[in-house]
Every structure is written in structure tokens, then in C-alpha cells.
PDB file of C-alpha atoms in Angstrom:
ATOM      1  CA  UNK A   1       0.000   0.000   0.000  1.00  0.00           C
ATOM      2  CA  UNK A   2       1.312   3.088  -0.939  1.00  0.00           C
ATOM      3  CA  UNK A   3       1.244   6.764   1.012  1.00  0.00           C
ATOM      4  CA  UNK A   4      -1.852   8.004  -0.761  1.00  0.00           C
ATOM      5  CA  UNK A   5      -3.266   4.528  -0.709  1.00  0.00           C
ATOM      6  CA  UNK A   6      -3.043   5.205   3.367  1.00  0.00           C
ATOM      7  CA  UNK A   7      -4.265   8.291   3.159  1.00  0.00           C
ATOM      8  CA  UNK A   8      -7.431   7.552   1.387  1.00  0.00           C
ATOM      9  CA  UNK A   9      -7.864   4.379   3.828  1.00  0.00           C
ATOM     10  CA  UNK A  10      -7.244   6.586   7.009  1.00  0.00           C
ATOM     11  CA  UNK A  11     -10.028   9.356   4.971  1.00  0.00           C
ATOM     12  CA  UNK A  12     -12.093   6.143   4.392  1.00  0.00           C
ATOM     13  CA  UNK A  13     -12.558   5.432   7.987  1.00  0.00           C
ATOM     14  CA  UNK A  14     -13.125   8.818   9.000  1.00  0.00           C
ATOM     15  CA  UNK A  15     -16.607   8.965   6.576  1.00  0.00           C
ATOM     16  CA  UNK A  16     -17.648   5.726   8.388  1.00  0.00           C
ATOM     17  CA  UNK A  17     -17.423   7.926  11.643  1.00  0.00           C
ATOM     18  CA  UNK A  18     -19.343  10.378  10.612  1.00  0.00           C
ATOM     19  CA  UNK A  19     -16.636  12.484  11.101  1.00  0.00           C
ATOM     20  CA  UNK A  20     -16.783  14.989   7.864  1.00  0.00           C
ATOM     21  CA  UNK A  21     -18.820  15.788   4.862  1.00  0.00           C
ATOM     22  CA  UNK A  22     -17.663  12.867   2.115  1.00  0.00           C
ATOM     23  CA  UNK A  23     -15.809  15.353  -0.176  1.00  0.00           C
ATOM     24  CA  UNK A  24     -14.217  13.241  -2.708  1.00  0.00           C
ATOM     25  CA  UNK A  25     -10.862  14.788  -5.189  1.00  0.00           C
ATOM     26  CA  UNK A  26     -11.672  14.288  -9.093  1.00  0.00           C
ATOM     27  CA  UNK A  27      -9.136  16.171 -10.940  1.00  0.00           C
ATOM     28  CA  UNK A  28      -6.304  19.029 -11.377  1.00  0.00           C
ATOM     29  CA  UNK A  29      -7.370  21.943 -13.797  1.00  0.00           C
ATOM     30  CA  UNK A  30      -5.612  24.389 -15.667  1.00  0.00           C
ATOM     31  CA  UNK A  31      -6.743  27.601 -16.758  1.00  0.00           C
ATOM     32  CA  UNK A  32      -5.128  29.966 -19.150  1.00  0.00           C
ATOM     33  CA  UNK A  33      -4.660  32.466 -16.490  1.00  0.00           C
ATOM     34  CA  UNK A  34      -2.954  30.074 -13.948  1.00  0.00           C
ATOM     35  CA  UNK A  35       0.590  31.773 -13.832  1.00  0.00           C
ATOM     36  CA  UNK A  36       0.846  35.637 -12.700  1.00  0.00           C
ATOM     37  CA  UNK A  37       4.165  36.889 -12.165  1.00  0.00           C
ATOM     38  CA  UNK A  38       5.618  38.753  -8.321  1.00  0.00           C
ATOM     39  CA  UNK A  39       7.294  41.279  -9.019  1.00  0.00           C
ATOM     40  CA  UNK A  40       7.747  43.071  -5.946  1.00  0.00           C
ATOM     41  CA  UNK A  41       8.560  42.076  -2.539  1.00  0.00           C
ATOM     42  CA  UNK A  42       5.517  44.113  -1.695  1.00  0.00           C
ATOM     43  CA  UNK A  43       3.101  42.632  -4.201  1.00  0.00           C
ATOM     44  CA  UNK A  44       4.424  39.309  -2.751  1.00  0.00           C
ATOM     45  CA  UNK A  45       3.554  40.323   0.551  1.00  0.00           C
ATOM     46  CA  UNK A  46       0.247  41.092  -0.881  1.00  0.00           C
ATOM     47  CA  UNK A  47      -0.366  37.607  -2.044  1.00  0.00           C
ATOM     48  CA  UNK A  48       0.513  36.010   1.250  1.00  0.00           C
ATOM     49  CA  UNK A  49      -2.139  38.101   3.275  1.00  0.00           C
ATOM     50  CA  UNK A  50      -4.683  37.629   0.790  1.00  0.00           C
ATOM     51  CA  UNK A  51      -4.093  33.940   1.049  1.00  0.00           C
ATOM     52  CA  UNK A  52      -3.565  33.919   4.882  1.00  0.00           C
ATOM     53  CA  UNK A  53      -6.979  36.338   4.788  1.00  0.00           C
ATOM     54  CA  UNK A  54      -5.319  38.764   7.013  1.00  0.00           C
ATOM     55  CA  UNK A  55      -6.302  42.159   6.534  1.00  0.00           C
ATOM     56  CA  UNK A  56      -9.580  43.279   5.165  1.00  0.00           C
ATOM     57  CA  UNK A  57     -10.322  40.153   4.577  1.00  0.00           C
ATOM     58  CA  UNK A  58      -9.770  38.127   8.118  1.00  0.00           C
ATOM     59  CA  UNK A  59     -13.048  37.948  10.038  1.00  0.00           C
ATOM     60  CA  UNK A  60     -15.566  37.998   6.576  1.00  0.00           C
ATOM     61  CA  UNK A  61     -16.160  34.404   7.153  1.00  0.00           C
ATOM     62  CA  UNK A  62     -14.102  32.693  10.043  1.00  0.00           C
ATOM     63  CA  UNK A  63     -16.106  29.542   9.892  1.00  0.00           C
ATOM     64  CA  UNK A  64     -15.195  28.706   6.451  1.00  0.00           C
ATOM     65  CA  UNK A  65     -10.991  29.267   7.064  1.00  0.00           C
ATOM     66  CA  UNK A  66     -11.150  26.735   9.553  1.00  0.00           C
ATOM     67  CA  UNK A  67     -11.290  24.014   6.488  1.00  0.00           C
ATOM     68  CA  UNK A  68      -7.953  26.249   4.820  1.00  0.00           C
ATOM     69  CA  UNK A  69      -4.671  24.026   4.500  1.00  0.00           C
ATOM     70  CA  UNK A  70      -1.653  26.092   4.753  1.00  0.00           C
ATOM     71  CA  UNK A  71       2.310  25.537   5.054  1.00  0.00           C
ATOM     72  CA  UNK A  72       3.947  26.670   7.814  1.00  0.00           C
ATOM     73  CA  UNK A  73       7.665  27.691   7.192  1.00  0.00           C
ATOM     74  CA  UNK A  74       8.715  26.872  10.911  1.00  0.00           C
ATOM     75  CA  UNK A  75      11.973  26.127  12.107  1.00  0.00           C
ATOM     76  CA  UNK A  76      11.358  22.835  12.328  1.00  0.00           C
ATOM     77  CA  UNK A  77      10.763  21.966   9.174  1.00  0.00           C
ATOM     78  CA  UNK A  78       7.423  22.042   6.557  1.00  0.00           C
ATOM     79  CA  UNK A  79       4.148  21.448   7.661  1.00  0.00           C
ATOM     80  CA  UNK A  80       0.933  21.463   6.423  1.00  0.00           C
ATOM     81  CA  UNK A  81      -2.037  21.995   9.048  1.00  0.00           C
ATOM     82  CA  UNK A  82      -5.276  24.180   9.136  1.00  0.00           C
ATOM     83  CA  UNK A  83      -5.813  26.838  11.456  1.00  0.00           C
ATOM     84  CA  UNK A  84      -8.946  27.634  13.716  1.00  0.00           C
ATOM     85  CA  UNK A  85      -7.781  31.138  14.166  1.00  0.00           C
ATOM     86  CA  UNK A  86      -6.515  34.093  13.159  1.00  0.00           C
ATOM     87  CA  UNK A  87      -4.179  33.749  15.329  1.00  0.00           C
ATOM     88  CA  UNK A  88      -3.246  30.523  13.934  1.00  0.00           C
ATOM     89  CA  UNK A  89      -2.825  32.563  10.635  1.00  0.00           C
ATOM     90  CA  UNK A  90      -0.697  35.470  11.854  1.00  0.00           C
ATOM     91  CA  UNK A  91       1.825  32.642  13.222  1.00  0.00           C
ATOM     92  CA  UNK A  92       2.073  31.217   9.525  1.00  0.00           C
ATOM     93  CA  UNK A  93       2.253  34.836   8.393  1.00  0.00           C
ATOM     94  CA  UNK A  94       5.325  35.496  10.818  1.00  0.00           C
ATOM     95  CA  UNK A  95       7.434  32.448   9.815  1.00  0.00           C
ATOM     96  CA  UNK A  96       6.971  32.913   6.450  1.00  0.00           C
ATOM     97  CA  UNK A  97       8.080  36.102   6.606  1.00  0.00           C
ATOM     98  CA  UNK A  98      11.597  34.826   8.262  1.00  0.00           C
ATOM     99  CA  UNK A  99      11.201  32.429   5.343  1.00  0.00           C
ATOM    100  CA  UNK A 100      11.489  34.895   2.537  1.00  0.00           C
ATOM    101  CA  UNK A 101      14.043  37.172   4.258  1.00  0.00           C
ATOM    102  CA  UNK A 102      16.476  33.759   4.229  1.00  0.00           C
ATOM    103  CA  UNK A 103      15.597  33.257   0.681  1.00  0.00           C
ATOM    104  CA  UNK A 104      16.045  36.210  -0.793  1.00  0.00           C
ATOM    105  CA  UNK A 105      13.364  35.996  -3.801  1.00  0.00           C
ATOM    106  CA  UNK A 106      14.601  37.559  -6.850  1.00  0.00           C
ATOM    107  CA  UNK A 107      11.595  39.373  -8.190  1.00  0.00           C
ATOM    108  CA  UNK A 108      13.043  39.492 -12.236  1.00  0.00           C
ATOM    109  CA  UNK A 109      10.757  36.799 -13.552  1.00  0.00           C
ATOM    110  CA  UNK A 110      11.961  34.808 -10.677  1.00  0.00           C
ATOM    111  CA  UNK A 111       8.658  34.533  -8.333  1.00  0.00           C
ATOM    112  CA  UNK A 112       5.700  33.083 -10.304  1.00  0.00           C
ATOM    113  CA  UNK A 113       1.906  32.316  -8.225  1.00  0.00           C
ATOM    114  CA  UNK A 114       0.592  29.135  -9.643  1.00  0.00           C
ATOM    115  CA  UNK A 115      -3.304  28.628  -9.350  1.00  0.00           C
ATOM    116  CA  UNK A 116      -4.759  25.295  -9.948  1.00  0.00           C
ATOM    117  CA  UNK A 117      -8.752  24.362  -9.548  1.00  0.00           C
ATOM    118  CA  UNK A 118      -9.605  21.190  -7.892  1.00  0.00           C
ATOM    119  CA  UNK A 119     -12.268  19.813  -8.583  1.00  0.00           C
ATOM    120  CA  UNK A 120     -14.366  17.494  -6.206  1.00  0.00           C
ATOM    121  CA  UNK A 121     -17.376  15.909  -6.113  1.00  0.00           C
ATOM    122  CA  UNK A 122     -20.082  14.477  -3.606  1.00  0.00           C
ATOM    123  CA  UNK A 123     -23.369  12.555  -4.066  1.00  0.00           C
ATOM    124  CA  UNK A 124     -26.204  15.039  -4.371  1.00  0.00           C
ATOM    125  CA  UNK A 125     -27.973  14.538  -1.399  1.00  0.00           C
ATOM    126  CA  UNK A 126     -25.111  15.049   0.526  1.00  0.00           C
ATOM    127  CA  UNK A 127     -23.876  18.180  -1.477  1.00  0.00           C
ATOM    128  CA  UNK A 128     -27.320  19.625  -1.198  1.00  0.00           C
ATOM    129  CA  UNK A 129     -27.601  19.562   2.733  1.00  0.00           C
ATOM    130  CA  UNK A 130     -23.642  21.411   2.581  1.00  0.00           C
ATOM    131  CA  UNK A 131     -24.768  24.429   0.447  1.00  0.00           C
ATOM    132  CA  UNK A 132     -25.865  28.039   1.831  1.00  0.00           C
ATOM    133  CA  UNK A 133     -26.043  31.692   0.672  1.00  0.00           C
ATOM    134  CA  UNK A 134     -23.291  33.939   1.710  1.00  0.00           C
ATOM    135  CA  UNK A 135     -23.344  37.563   0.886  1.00  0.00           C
ATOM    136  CA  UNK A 136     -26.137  36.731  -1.793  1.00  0.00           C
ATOM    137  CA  UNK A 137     -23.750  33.975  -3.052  1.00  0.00           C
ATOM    138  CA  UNK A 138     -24.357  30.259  -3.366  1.00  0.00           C
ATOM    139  CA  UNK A 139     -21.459  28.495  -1.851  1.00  0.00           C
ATOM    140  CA  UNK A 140     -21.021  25.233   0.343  1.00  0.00           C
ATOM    141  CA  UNK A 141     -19.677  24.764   3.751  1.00  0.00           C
ATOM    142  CA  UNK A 142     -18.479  21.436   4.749  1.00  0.00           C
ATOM    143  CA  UNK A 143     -17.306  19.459   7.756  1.00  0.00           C
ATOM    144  CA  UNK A 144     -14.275  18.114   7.856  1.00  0.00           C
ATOM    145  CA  UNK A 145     -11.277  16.601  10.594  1.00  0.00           C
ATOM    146  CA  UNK A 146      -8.303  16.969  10.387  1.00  0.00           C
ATOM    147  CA  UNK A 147      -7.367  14.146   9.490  1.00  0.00           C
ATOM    148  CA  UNK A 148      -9.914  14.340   6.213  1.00  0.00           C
ATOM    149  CA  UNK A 149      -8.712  17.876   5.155  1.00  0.00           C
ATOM    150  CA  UNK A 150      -5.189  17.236   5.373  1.00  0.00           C
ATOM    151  CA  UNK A 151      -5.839  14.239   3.481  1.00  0.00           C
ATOM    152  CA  UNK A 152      -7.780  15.662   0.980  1.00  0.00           C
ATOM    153  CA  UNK A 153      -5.151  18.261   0.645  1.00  0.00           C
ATOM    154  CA  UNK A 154      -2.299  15.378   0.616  1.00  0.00           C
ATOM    155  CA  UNK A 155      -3.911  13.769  -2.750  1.00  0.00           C
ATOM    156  CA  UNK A 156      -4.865  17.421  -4.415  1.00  0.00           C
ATOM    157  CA  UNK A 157      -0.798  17.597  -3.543  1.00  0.00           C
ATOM    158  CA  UNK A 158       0.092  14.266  -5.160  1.00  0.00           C
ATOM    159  CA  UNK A 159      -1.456  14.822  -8.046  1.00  0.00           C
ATOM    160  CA  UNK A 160       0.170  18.132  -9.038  1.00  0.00           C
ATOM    161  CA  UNK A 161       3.152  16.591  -8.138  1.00  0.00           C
ATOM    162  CA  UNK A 162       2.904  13.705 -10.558  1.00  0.00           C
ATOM    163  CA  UNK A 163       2.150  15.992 -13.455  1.00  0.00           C
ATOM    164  CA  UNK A 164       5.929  17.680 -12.708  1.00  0.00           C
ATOM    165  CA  UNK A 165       6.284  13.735 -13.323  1.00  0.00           C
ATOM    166  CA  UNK A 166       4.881  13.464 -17.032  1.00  0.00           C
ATOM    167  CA  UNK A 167       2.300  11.098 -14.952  1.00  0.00           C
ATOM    168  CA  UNK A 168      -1.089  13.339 -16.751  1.00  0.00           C
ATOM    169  CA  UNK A 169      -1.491  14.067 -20.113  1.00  0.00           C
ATOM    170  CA  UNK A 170      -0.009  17.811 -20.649  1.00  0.00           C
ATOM    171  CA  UNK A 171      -2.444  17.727 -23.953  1.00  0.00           C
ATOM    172  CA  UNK A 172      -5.328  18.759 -21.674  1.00  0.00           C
ATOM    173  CA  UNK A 173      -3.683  21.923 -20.479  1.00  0.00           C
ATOM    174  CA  UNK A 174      -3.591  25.182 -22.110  1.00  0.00           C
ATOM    175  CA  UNK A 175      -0.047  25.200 -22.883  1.00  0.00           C
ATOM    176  CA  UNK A 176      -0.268  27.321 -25.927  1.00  0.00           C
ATOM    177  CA  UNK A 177      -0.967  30.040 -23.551  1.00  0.00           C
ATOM    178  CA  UNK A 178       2.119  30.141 -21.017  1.00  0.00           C
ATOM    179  CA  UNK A 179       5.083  31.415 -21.625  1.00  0.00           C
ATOM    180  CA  UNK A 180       8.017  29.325 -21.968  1.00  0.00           C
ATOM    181  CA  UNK A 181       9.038  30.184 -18.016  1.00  0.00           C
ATOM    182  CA  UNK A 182       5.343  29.005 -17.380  1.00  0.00           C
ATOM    183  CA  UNK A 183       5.587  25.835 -19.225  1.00  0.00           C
ATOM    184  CA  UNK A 184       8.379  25.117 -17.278  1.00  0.00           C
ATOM    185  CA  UNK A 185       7.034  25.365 -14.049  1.00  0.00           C
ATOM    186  CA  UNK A 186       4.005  23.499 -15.470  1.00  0.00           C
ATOM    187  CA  UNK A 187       6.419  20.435 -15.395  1.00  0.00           C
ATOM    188  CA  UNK A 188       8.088  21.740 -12.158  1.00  0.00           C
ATOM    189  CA  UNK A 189      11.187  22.638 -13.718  1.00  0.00           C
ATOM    190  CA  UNK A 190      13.326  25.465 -13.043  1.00  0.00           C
ATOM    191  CA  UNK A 191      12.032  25.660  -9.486  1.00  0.00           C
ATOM    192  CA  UNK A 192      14.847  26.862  -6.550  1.00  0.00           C
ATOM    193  CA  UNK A 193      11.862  26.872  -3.832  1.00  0.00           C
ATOM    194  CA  UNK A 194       7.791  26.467  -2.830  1.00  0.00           C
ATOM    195  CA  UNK A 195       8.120  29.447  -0.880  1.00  0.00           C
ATOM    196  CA  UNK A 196       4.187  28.775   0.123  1.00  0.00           C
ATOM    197  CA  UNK A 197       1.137  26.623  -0.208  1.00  0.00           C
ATOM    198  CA  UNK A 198      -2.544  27.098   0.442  1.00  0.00           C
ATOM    199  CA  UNK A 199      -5.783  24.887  -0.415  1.00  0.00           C
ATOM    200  CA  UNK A 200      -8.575  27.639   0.179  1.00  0.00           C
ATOM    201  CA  UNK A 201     -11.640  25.310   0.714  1.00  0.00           C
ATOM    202  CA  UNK A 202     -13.703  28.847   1.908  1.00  0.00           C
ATOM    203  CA  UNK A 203     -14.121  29.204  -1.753  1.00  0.00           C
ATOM    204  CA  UNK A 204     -15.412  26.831  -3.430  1.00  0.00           C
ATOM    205  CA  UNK A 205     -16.690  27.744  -6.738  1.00  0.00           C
ATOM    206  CA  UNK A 206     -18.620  25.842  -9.917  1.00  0.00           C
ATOM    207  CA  UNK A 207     -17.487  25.727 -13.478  1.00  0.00           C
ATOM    208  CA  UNK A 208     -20.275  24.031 -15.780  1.00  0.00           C
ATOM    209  CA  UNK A 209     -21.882  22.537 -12.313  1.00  0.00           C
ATOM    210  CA  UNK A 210     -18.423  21.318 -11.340  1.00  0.00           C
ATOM    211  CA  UNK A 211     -17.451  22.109  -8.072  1.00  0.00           C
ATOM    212  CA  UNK A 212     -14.262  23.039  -6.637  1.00  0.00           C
ATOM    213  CA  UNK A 213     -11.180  24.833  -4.915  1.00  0.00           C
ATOM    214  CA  UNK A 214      -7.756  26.483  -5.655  1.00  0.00           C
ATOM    215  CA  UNK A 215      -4.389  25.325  -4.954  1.00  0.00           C
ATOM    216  CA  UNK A 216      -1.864  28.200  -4.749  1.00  0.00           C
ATOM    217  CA  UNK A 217       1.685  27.561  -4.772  1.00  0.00           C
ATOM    218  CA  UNK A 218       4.337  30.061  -4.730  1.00  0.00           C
ATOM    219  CA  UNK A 219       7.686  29.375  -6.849  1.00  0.00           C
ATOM    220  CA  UNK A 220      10.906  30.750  -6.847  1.00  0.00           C
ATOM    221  CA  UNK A 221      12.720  29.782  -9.656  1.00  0.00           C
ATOM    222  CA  UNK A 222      16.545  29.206 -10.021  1.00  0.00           C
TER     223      UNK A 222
END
């Protein structure tokens, strides 16, 4: 058995407890507009607060972050956890930030913001008792354990990993739309760091009825 076969056992048991909202992972998705270059140490900084939802942003819906996965640059070493706070948020913000001044990001088409849509699914009856209006938009809110979310995360992980891998058919993808430098980090080549990570299950959206979330991942690139 391998580690995502685990994972999906450990997620398995963890539906038969009733413990979270059976969210299943489909697919990765590509848009045209998945690449957007940081140029700027302060549009960078940007970025990471909008992703953290600090700011203007912390407090709009506090229920929803709880189901956010983030990585946390500590010092002892990469993890991947949701937070229940804002708190919880500010501490990812703070060790990031001794993160990037170690790195040093070089921001001359050297710091790229990837965004790719994950799509899930759910049986209908189950999707339909998750769904509620917020701010006069549909949306869903679902309830998840840790150990669900961060496993959901894990495979939404694997899978962009294994396209850097040639494992998924690039033909799919919008290619004729990046940039060289974009269709390089498609592949996950070039890359010096992940300076960051974030699966932002607070908003979900639907494409053609499909439902699902972005992964952001922030490259530095050699």
C-alpha cells in the first residue's frame, strides 16, 4: 500500500465515523490564467495576506478558514495543518516572513503564483444539505477533521506533483498560452523553492456545475 493509498484508507474510515462531509478529489485543472508573475517584494507580501486572509479580509467568514490548509515555514521543518484562528494565521504569516528574508526571492521573472482548480465531487444529497447563501452567493460549507482535510489536501498535492512527473497528459492543459518560463514550471522545472502553499476550501466555486477549490503555490525559480 502506498502513502496516498493510506491516506485515502485513514479518509475512508473517518466517513464511516461520521466524522466529515464525504468530499471526494476528481481532478487538477488548468486555466489559461494560472501563472501571474511577483514582481515586488511588496506585491508578494500582498499575495501572502490575501491567502492567509489577514487584513480586510480576516473575520468575513471565520467559519469557512477553519477548512484552509496552509504551510507553515517553521523552524522545524514544513508542515501542512489548518488553522482555527486568526491567530493561527498570523503565526504562519510570521514564519513565512523569516522564510522569505532567508531566501532572498529575486523578483526578475523569478517569483511566479501558480493557481490550480480542484475539482471534487459528492453525491447530491449530501452536497445539497452542505450548500448556503453567503453575501447573496451560493457556496457550500463542509465538515471536515483533520485528518480528512489534510488528506484531501495530501492527494490534491500528489497529483500536481505527478504531473511535474509526465504522470497526466499535458495535452489537456492550455499550454499554448504560457510562456516558456510558465511551461516550465508546469512540469516543475526550473524551481529553486515552494516558498508557500494554500488549499482555500472557503471558496469553493462551480465551473459548468463542477465544483471546486484552488491550490496556490508560490515558486521561486533558479
Amino acid at each position: 500500500m502506498n502513502d496516498i493509498e493510506k491516506v485515502m484508507a485513514v479518509m475512508e474510515k473517518e466517513i464511516e465515523k461520521r466524522a466529515c462531509s464525504p468530499l471526494e478529489f476528481d481532478e487538477l485543472g488548468f486555466a489559461a490564467d494560472a501563472y501571474h508573475e511577483i514582481n515586488s517584494a511588496e506585491k508578494l507580501n500582498e499575495v501572502i495576506r490575501y491567502l492567509l486572509r489577514l487584513d480586510p479580509i480576516e473575520g468575513l467568514n471565520k467559519l469557512l478558514c477553519m477548512n484552509n490548509v496552509y504551510l507553515d515555514q517553521a523552524k522545524r521543518g514544513h508542515e501542512f495543518h489548518r488553522t482555527w484562528t486568526g491567530t493561527g494565521r498570523k503565526k504562519i504569516y510570521r514564519n513565512l516572513k523569516k522564510r522569505i528574508r532567508h531566501l532572498k526571492p529575486d523578483y526578475e521573472g523569478k517569483c511566479y503564483v501558480e493557481t490550480v482548480r480542484c475539482f471534487f465531487s459528492m453525491e447530491p444529497d449530501a452536497l445539497e444539505r452542505c450548500k448556503f447563501t453567503y453575501e447573496g452567493r451560493e457556496t457550500y460549507a463542509f465538515q471536515m477533521s483533520d485528518k480528512y482535510i489534510l488528506g484531501l489536501f495530501m492527494i490534491c498535492e500528489s497529483a500536481r506533483k505527478s504531473l511535474g512527473e509526465g504522470e497526466i497528459d499535458i495535452r489537456i492543459l492550455p499550454v499554448q498560452d504560457y510562456s516558456k518560463t510558465e511551461q516550465q514550471l508546469l512540469l516543475l522545472k526550473n524551481v529553486r523553492d515552494v516558498l508557500f502553499q494554500a488549499l482555500l476550501m472557503d471558496d469553493i466555486q462551480l465551473e459548468d456545475g463542477r465544483m471546486y477549490a484552488n491550490l496556490y503555490t508560490i515558486y521561486l525559480l533558479k
